[in-house]
Amino acid sequence: MIEDCQFSQKGGVAPVAGNIGLKLSKLYHADVQRVTAFGLYDGIVSDVSASVSMNNIWAGNNLNDGVILKNNGIDHYISNSHSDGNAGIGWHFTDFQAPYLTNVLALQNTVNGIKIDKTSTGNFQFFFNNVISDTSGQDNCVINDLNRGSFTNF
């Protein structure tokens, strides 16, 4: 279990690519609760992880993306979470399977609130319930590749 953690950039130091608050790489059957990541390059990254429950996470004011879920990750249960005010994308999915999002926000991100991209295997079975995506920049939600999805109160 990862809980009650706060990640931020050291004062006076500019964030650069690779500067991530929390990176979950090959993490299986885990709980992540009450984690914040602010003022970094990327806030929270999940890479090749499975069966991860994320509750009350908050990524904001990052130089690039707030939350990135990628590389054949599967079965992430995300609830009561925010990714706001990032210079890039709030919630960025790439080649991901079966994320379940409920009561999730993406507000005032510069590029997109939510983006679903494909680089190799594609995206499968997305479930979004009570998800709000609103940007101060481009499209609120961009879906470039998705095989089966359910969006309720989106």
XYZ file of N, CA, C and O in Angstrom:
616
model
N 0.837 -1.174 0.000
C 0.000 0.000 0.000
C 0.885 1.241 0.000
O 1.863 1.319 0.714
N 0.504 2.191 -0.841
C 1.152 3.498 -0.873
C 0.097 4.500 -0.446
O -0.937 4.623 -1.092
N 0.345 5.211 0.650
C -0.675 6.142 1.119
C -0.068 7.355 1.803
O 1.051 7.313 2.305
N -0.848 8.439 1.775
C -0.488 9.683 2.439
C 0.888 10.193 2.027
O 1.732 10.497 2.872
N 1.110 10.309 0.714
C 2.383 10.795 0.185
C 2.166 12.081 -0.600
O 1.171 12.223 -1.299
N 3.136 13.002 -0.499
C 3.094 14.244 -1.252
C 4.413 14.416 -1.979
O 5.477 14.309 -1.370
N 4.309 14.707 -3.282
C 5.496 14.897 -4.101
C 5.432 16.275 -4.746
O 4.397 16.675 -5.266
N 6.546 17.011 -4.702
C 6.594 18.315 -5.344
C 8.036 18.626 -5.738
O 8.977 17.971 -5.273
N 8.194 19.627 -6.576
C 9.509 20.035 -7.052
C 10.192 20.908 -6.003
O 9.546 21.737 -5.358
N 11.473 20.721 -5.852
C 12.251 21.544 -4.933
C 12.213 22.998 -5.403
O 12.337 23.284 -6.591
N 12.026 23.912 -4.500
C 11.974 25.327 -4.834
C 13.228 25.797 -5.548
O 14.347 25.423 -5.177
N 13.055 26.596 -6.587
C 14.188 27.146 -7.322
C 14.785 26.213 -8.354
O 15.748 26.561 -9.026
N 14.246 25.000 -8.482
C 14.747 24.027 -9.452
C 13.649 23.770 -10.479
O 12.537 23.394 -10.122
N 13.967 23.967 -11.755
C 12.982 23.763 -12.819
C 12.810 22.272 -13.106
O 13.797 21.545 -13.219
N 11.566 21.797 -13.233
C 11.350 20.385 -13.576
C 11.776 20.105 -15.019
O 11.611 20.945 -15.896
N 12.346 18.929 -15.237
C 12.780 18.500 -16.570
C 12.191 17.126 -16.869
O 11.728 16.424 -15.968
N 12.204 16.721 -18.146
C 11.691 15.409 -18.552
C 12.318 14.319 -17.685
O 13.524 14.326 -17.431
N 11.486 13.402 -17.229
C 11.955 12.329 -16.353
C 11.748 12.625 -14.882
O 11.907 11.755 -14.033
N 11.397 13.861 -14.553
C 11.130 14.266 -13.174
C 9.670 13.923 -12.850
O 8.763 14.649 -13.220
N 9.463 12.774 -12.211
C 8.125 12.235 -11.942
C 7.912 12.163 -10.434
O 8.799 11.739 -9.695
N 6.718 12.533 -9.989
C 6.418 12.451 -8.560
C 6.371 11.016 -8.060
O 7.057 10.646 -7.129
N 5.545 10.182 -8.696
C 5.412 8.777 -8.318
C 5.335 7.939 -9.577
O 4.446 8.144 -10.397
N 6.263 7.014 -9.746
C 6.235 6.110 -10.891
C 6.002 4.692 -10.390
O 6.763 4.167 -9.578
N 4.915 4.092 -10.880
C 4.570 2.712 -10.545
C 4.960 1.860 -11.749
O 4.316 1.926 -12.781
N 6.001 1.093 -11.630
C 6.475 0.276 -12.740
C 6.427 -1.198 -12.347
O 7.055 -1.602 -11.368
N 5.635 -1.957 -13.094
C 5.440 -3.382 -12.811
C 4.956 -3.599 -11.379
O 5.449 -4.450 -10.651
N 3.961 -2.814 -11.016
C 3.336 -2.925 -9.697
C 2.050 -3.730 -9.854
O 1.238 -3.436 -10.721
N 1.847 -4.739 -9.018
C 0.700 -5.618 -9.152
C -0.069 -5.707 -7.840
O 0.527 -5.829 -6.771
N -1.398 -5.670 -7.918
C -2.287 -5.845 -6.770
C -1.909 -4.900 -5.624
O -1.505 -5.330 -4.547
N -2.064 -3.602 -5.872
C -1.646 -2.609 -4.887
C -2.723 -1.547 -4.705
O -3.566 -1.336 -5.569
N -2.671 -0.871 -3.576
C -3.543 0.255 -3.276
C -2.700 1.518 -3.186
O -1.649 1.533 -2.528
N -3.183 2.580 -3.839
C -2.541 3.890 -3.778
C -3.613 4.867 -3.306
O -4.627 5.036 -3.986
N -3.397 5.482 -2.144
C -4.418 6.344 -1.558
C -3.814 7.643 -1.043
O -2.716 7.653 -0.492
N -4.561 8.720 -1.240
C -4.184 10.035 -0.721
C -2.757 10.420 -1.116
O -1.907 10.693 -0.283
N -2.519 10.450 -2.431
C -1.218 10.828 -2.979
C -1.389 12.089 -3.817
O -2.306 12.182 -4.623
N -0.507 13.064 -3.618
C -0.511 14.271 -4.429
C 0.841 14.446 -5.108
O 1.877 14.073 -4.561
N 0.804 15.010 -6.328
C 2.027 15.280 -7.092
C 1.848 16.620 -7.800
O 1.040 16.737 -8.716
N 2.613 17.639 -7.372
C 2.452 18.998 -7.872
C 3.779 19.602 -8.309
O 4.814 19.383 -7.672
N 3.721 20.389 -9.397
C 4.858 21.193 -9.823
C 6.038 20.413 -10.355
O 7.162 20.912 -10.364
N 5.796 19.198 -10.831
C 6.864 18.354 -11.377
C 6.798 18.386 -12.905
O 6.062 19.173 -13.472
N 7.555 17.513 -13.581
C 7.397 17.395 -15.024
C 6.141 16.565 -15.313
O 5.234 17.010 -15.983
N 6.093 15.335 -14.806
C 4.894 14.494 -14.837
C 4.543 14.147 -13.395
O 5.428 13.860 -12.593
N 3.246 14.132 -13.084
C 2.827 13.883 -11.710
C 2.943 12.428 -11.279
O 3.767 12.069 -10.452
N 2.090 11.563 -11.855
C 2.034 10.147 -11.484
C 2.023 9.324 -12.762
O 1.265 9.614 -13.692
N 2.868 8.288 -12.821
C 2.967 7.423 -14.001
C 2.817 5.973 -13.569
O 3.490 5.523 -12.645
N 1.925 5.246 -14.249
C 1.781 3.810 -14.044
C 2.189 3.125 -15.334
O 1.601 3.348 -16.387
N 3.203 2.286 -15.256
C 3.826 1.673 -16.430
C 3.853 0.151 -16.258
O 4.490 -0.340 -15.335
N 3.144 -0.567 -17.098
C 3.091 -2.037 -17.075
C 2.651 -2.546 -15.695
O 3.267 -3.440 -15.124
N 1.617 -1.959 -15.138
C 1.115 -2.366 -13.826
C -0.287 -2.951 -13.961
O -0.996 -2.657 -14.921
N -0.679 -3.771 -12.989
C -1.983 -4.436 -13.066
C -2.669 -4.485 -11.708
O -2.015 -4.598 -10.672
N -3.992 -4.394 -11.744
C -4.829 -4.488 -10.543
C -4.395 -3.490 -9.471
O -4.088 -3.854 -8.338
N -4.386 -2.233 -9.856
C -4.006 -1.163 -8.939
C -5.250 -0.334 -8.619
O -5.967 0.091 -9.516
N -5.496 -0.125 -7.360
C -6.607 0.705 -6.908
C -6.047 2.061 -6.483
O -5.162 2.136 -5.632
N -6.552 3.124 -7.111
C -6.111 4.479 -6.777
C -7.312 5.262 -6.262
O -8.304 5.398 -6.966
N -7.219 5.754 -5.050
C -8.300 6.524 -4.462
C -7.746 7.823 -3.891
O -6.741 7.821 -3.181
N -8.413 8.924 -4.238
C -8.038 10.239 -3.735
C -6.597 10.597 -4.103
O -5.792 10.922 -3.242
N -6.286 10.484 -5.393
C -4.998 10.978 -5.875
C -5.240 12.319 -6.557
O -6.312 12.579 -7.086
N -4.214 13.166 -6.551
C -4.361 14.497 -7.104
C -3.043 14.935 -7.707
O -2.030 15.020 -7.021
N -3.054 15.168 -9.014
C -1.876 15.663 -9.720
C -2.227 17.025 -10.295
O -3.273 17.186 -10.923
N -1.349 18.004 -10.107
C -1.679 19.326 -10.607
C -0.480 20.218 -10.814
O 0.582 20.030 -10.209
N -0.671 21.177 -11.714
C 0.349 22.182 -12.014
C 1.685 21.574 -12.423
O 2.740 22.094 -12.071
N 1.631 20.453 -13.149
C 2.851 19.831 -13.644
C 3.189 20.388 -15.022
O 2.315 20.797 -15.774
N 4.467 20.380 -15.363
C 4.941 20.966 -16.612
C 4.473 20.190 -17.833
O 4.330 20.753 -18.912
N 4.215 18.893 -17.683
C 3.722 18.067 -18.780
C 2.361 17.490 -18.373
O 1.415 18.213 -18.221
N 2.279 16.179 -18.179
C 1.007 15.518 -17.882
C 0.822 15.277 -16.381
O 1.796 15.068 -15.648
N -0.445 15.209 -15.968
C -0.747 14.946 -14.566
C -0.633 13.477 -14.214
O 0.151 13.085 -13.356
N -1.438 12.625 -14.883
C -1.428 11.175 -14.635
C -1.287 10.467 -15.973
O -2.046 10.726 -16.903
N -0.326 9.558 -16.059
C -0.069 8.791 -17.280
C -0.222 7.314 -16.947
O 0.416 6.816 -16.010
N -1.063 6.611 -17.719
C -1.245 5.169 -17.553
C -0.915 4.536 -18.895
O -1.568 4.843 -19.898
N 0.094 3.656 -18.932
C 0.605 3.219 -20.235
C 1.176 1.801 -20.252
O 1.282 1.155 -19.228
N 1.535 1.387 -21.474
C 2.290 0.157 -21.759
C 1.644 -1.121 -21.234
O 2.211 -1.850 -20.437
N 0.437 -1.378 -21.704
C -0.260 -2.622 -21.396
C -0.607 -2.793 -19.922
O -0.737 -3.909 -19.434
N -0.767 -1.685 -19.221
C -1.306 -1.765 -17.872
C -2.749 -2.242 -17.956
O -3.419 -2.061 -18.974
N -3.236 -2.856 -16.882
C -4.586 -3.423 -16.915
C -5.246 -3.316 -15.534
O -4.573 -3.376 -14.496
N -6.566 -3.171 -15.557
C -7.388 -3.199 -14.339
C -6.934 -2.198 -13.272
O -6.532 -2.572 -12.177
N -7.029 -0.939 -13.602
C -6.799 0.118 -12.616
C -8.162 0.674 -12.207
O -8.976 1.004 -13.065
N -8.405 0.745 -10.918
C -9.649 1.247 -10.369
C -9.350 2.613 -9.751
O -8.670 2.687 -8.729
N -9.827 3.673 -10.384
C -9.478 5.029 -9.976
C -10.748 5.751 -9.543
O -11.713 5.830 -10.294
N -10.739 6.277 -8.322
C -11.936 6.953 -7.808
C -11.561 8.208 -7.022
O -10.461 8.310 -6.464
N -12.509 9.145 -7.016
C -12.392 10.361 -6.204
C -11.051 11.063 -6.399
O -10.371 11.398 -5.438
N -10.665 11.258 -7.662
C -9.333 11.770 -7.969
C -9.383 12.930 -8.959
O -10.328 13.068 -9.725
N -8.314 13.754 -8.946
C -8.200 14.939 -9.796
C -6.870 14.932 -10.539
O -5.862 14.462 -10.020
N -6.874 15.538 -11.726
C -5.638 15.898 -12.426
C -5.925 17.234 -13.087
O -6.513 17.305 -14.160
N -5.494 18.313 -12.439
C -5.923 19.661 -12.802
C -4.745 20.606 -13.045
O -3.713 20.505 -12.379
N -4.949 21.542 -13.962
C -4.017 22.648 -14.155
C -2.649 22.255 -14.658
O -1.672 22.971 -14.446
N -2.551 21.115 -15.340
C -1.265 20.693 -15.894
C -1.041 21.377 -17.246
O -1.984 21.674 -17.966
N 0.216 21.586 -17.616
C 0.525 22.225 -18.896
C 0.281 21.276 -20.067
O 0.158 21.723 -21.201
N 0.195 19.991 -19.809
C -0.081 18.999 -20.848
C -1.478 18.421 -20.697
O -2.474 19.142 -20.735
N -1.547 17.117 -20.479
C -2.804 16.367 -20.420
C -3.098 15.978 -18.968
O -2.191 15.611 -18.220
N -4.359 16.011 -18.596
C -4.739 15.618 -17.236
C -4.565 14.116 -17.012
O -3.804 13.684 -16.170
N -5.324 13.307 -17.773
C -5.274 11.842 -17.690
C -4.888 11.333 -19.068
O -5.644 11.462 -20.018
N -3.708 10.730 -19.199
C -3.196 10.289 -20.494
C -3.039 8.763 -20.490
O -2.231 8.220 -19.745
N -3.846 8.092 -21.316
C -3.820 6.628 -21.436
C -3.158 6.246 -22.757
O -3.530 6.772 -23.807
N -2.207 5.319 -22.720
C -1.568 4.822 -23.938
C -1.431 3.305 -23.829
O -0.773 2.814 -22.914
N -2.064 2.578 -24.773
C -1.999 1.107 -24.789
C -2.376 0.535 -23.420
O -1.587 -0.127 -22.755
N -3.606 0.780 -23.015
C -4.069 0.424 -21.678
C -5.330 -0.419 -21.770
O -6.103 -0.293 -22.715
N -5.566 -1.256 -20.751
C -6.729 -2.133 -20.750
C -7.510 -2.024 -19.438
O -6.937 -2.062 -18.359
N -8.803 -1.879 -19.590
C -9.764 -1.967 -18.492
C -9.500 -1.026 -17.315
O -9.453 -1.461 -16.174
N -9.382 0.280 -17.577
C -9.410 1.193 -16.437
C -10.858 1.487 -16.059
O -11.728 1.586 -16.932
N -11.123 1.578 -14.776
C -12.440 1.899 -14.248
C -12.313 3.220 -13.497
O -11.683 3.262 -12.449
N -12.881 4.291 -14.035
C -12.813 5.590 -13.405
C -14.186 6.011 -12.919
O -15.156 5.938 -13.676
N -14.272 6.427 -11.664
C -15.525 6.938 -11.127
C -15.233 8.146 -10.245
O -14.277 8.132 -9.461
N -16.037 9.193 -10.431
C -15.857 10.437 -9.692
C -14.448 10.999 -9.884
O -13.709 11.227 -8.930
N -14.089 11.205 -11.148
C -12.758 11.684 -11.525
C -12.894 12.997 -12.286
O -13.776 13.147 -13.127
N -11.974 13.934 -12.004
C -11.984 15.238 -12.645
C -10.685 15.509 -13.400
O -9.615 15.078 -12.972
N -10.816 16.268 -14.485
C -9.675 16.793 -15.219
C -10.047 18.222 -15.595
O -10.764 18.452 -16.563
N -9.569 19.185 -14.826
C -9.976 20.572 -15.020
C -8.780 21.461 -15.358
O -7.702 21.309 -14.781
N -8.982 22.395 -16.273
C -8.032 23.436 -16.629
C -6.650 22.926 -17.018
O -5.631 23.538 -16.696
N -6.598 21.782 -17.701
C -5.339 21.327 -18.283
C -5.170 22.029 -19.630
O -6.144 22.254 -20.345
N -3.952 22.362 -20.005
C -3.726 23.179 -21.199
C -3.993 22.425 -22.491
O -4.590 22.967 -23.415
N -3.578 21.169 -22.597
C -3.740 20.427 -23.855
C -5.079 19.697 -23.887
O -5.965 20.075 -24.642
N -5.242 18.642 -23.116
C -6.499 17.893 -23.047
C -6.769 17.495 -21.606
O -5.841 17.265 -20.842
N -8.045 17.330 -21.278
C -8.383 16.787 -19.968
C -8.090 15.299 -19.920
O -7.445 14.803 -19.018
N -8.569 14.576 -20.952
C -8.348 13.129 -21.076
C -7.932 12.838 -22.505
O -8.524 13.353 -23.455
N -6.905 12.000 -22.659
C -6.473 11.585 -23.993
C -6.188 10.093 -23.977
O -5.484 9.593 -23.096
N -6.747 9.394 -24.967
C -6.537 7.948 -25.119
C -5.793 7.743 -26.429
O -6.327 8.001 -27.499
N -4.535 7.299 -26.329
C -3.629 7.152 -27.477
C -3.204 5.708 -27.685
O -3.264 4.901 -26.754
N -2.717 5.446 -28.885
C -2.182 4.122 -29.215
C -0.761 4.273 -29.765
O -0.512 5.123 -30.606
N 0.152 3.446 -29.248
C 1.476 3.379 -29.849
C 1.769 1.972 -30.368
O 2.530 1.813 -31.301
N 1.156 0.950 -29.751
C 1.387 -0.417 -30.247
C 0.125 -1.274 -30.130
O -0.585 -1.470 -31.092
N -0.200 -1.759 -28.951
C -1.279 -2.743 -28.799
C -2.679 -2.155 -28.793
O -3.648 -2.859 -29.026
N -2.829 -0.898 -28.472
C -4.144 -0.274 -28.438
C -4.771 -0.296 -27.055
O -4.174 -0.745 -26.081
N -5.999 0.207 -26.986
C -6.735 0.366 -25.729
C -8.024 -0.440 -25.771
O -8.715 -0.448 -26.789
N -8.354 -1.091 -24.660
C -9.507 -1.984 -24.614
C -10.332 -1.772 -23.353
O -9.790 -1.580 -22.273
N -11.633 -1.841 -23.477
C -12.597 -1.896 -22.382
C -12.394 -0.809 -21.318
O -12.030 -1.082 -20.181
N -12.700 0.416 -21.694
C -12.633 1.539 -20.765
C -14.010 1.763 -20.139
O -15.021 1.711 -20.834
N -14.055 2.023 -18.833
C -15.296 2.267 -18.114
C -15.166 3.570 -17.340
O -14.378 3.657 -16.402
N -15.934 4.600 -17.744
C -15.900 5.901 -17.085
C -17.287 6.201 -16.543
O -18.270 6.124 -17.263
N -17.369 6.560 -15.269
C -18.632 6.913 -14.625
C -18.416 8.189 -13.808
O -17.514 8.245 -12.977
N -19.259 9.196 -14.046
C -19.132 10.480 -13.351
C -17.734 11.068 -13.519
O -17.038 11.361 -12.551
N -17.325 11.237 -14.769
C -16.018 11.799 -15.099
C -16.239 13.148 -15.778
O -17.030 13.258 -16.708
N -15.522 14.163 -15.319
C -15.619 15.500 -15.896
C -14.269 15.881 -16.484
O -13.237 15.779 -15.810
N -14.295 16.326 -17.736
C -13.079 16.744 -18.420
C -13.332 18.113 -19.039
O -14.161 18.251 -19.932
N -12.606 19.121 -18.566
C -12.761 20.473 -19.076
C -11.386 21.127 -19.116
O -10.660 21.113 -18.124
N -11.018 21.673 -20.275
C -9.686 22.257 -20.419
C -9.767 23.760 -20.562
O -10.811 24.338 -20.784
N -8.611 24.369 -20.455
C -8.518 25.791 -20.766
C -7.804 25.947 -22.102
O -7.365 27.034 -22.454
N -7.652 24.852 -22.811
C -6.893 24.901 -24.056
C -7.614 24.250 -25.208
O -8.535 24.807 -25.787
N -7.239 23.035 -25.540
C -7.739 22.358 -26.723
C -8.965 21.506 -26.392
O -9.781 21.896 -25.580
N -9.078 20.339 -27.010
C -10.242 19.474 -26.815
C -10.283 18.916 -25.392
O -9.261 18.533 -24.836
N -11.479 18.831 -24.849
C -11.633 18.300 -23.496
C -11.248 16.825 -23.411
O -10.589 16.396 -22.476
N -11.694 16.032 -24.385
C -11.396 14.593 -24.403
C -11.072 14.179 -25.828
O -11.817 14.483 -26.750
N -9.957 13.476 -25.994
C -9.539 12.983 -27.313
C -9.377 11.471 -27.228
O -8.638 10.964 -26.385
N -10.101 10.752 -28.101
C -9.981 9.297 -28.163
C -9.434 8.949 -29.544
O -10.141 9.057 -30.541
N -8.164 8.563 -29.599
C -7.526 8.203 -30.862
C -7.628 6.719 -31.169
O -7.451 6.319 -32.304
N -7.873 5.912 -30.153
C -7.963 4.469 -30.350
C -8.635 3.846 -29.133
O -8.157 4.020 -28.015
N -9.749 3.157 -29.350
C -10.410 2.464 -28.242
C -11.289 1.351 -28.786
O -12.121 1.584 -29.654
N -11.091 0.147 -28.283
C -11.913 -1.003 -28.632
C -12.788 -1.303 -27.419
O -12.311 -1.824 -26.425
N -14.024 -0.905 -27.459
C -15.037 -1.066 -26.414
C -14.824 -0.106 -25.248
O -13.755 -0.052 -24.648
N -15.866 0.632 -24.965
C -15.831 1.564 -23.857
C -17.231 1.883 -23.397
O -18.193 1.805 -24.161
N -17.378 2.231 -22.137
C -18.649 2.633 -21.573
C -18.429 3.948 -20.837
O -17.607 4.033 -19.929
N -19.178 4.979 -21.262
C -19.046 6.302 -20.676
C -20.422 6.733 -20.152
O -21.334 6.929 -20.923
N -20.554 6.845 -18.826
C -21.815 7.217 -18.193
C -21.603 8.498 -17.385
O -20.638 8.583 -16.614
N -22.495 9.476 -17.574
C -22.346 10.779 -16.910
C -20.970 11.361 -17.160
O -20.242 11.746 -16.262
N -20.633 11.431 -18.435
C -19.315 11.892 -18.867
C -19.410 13.305 -19.363
O -20.247 13.658 -20.120
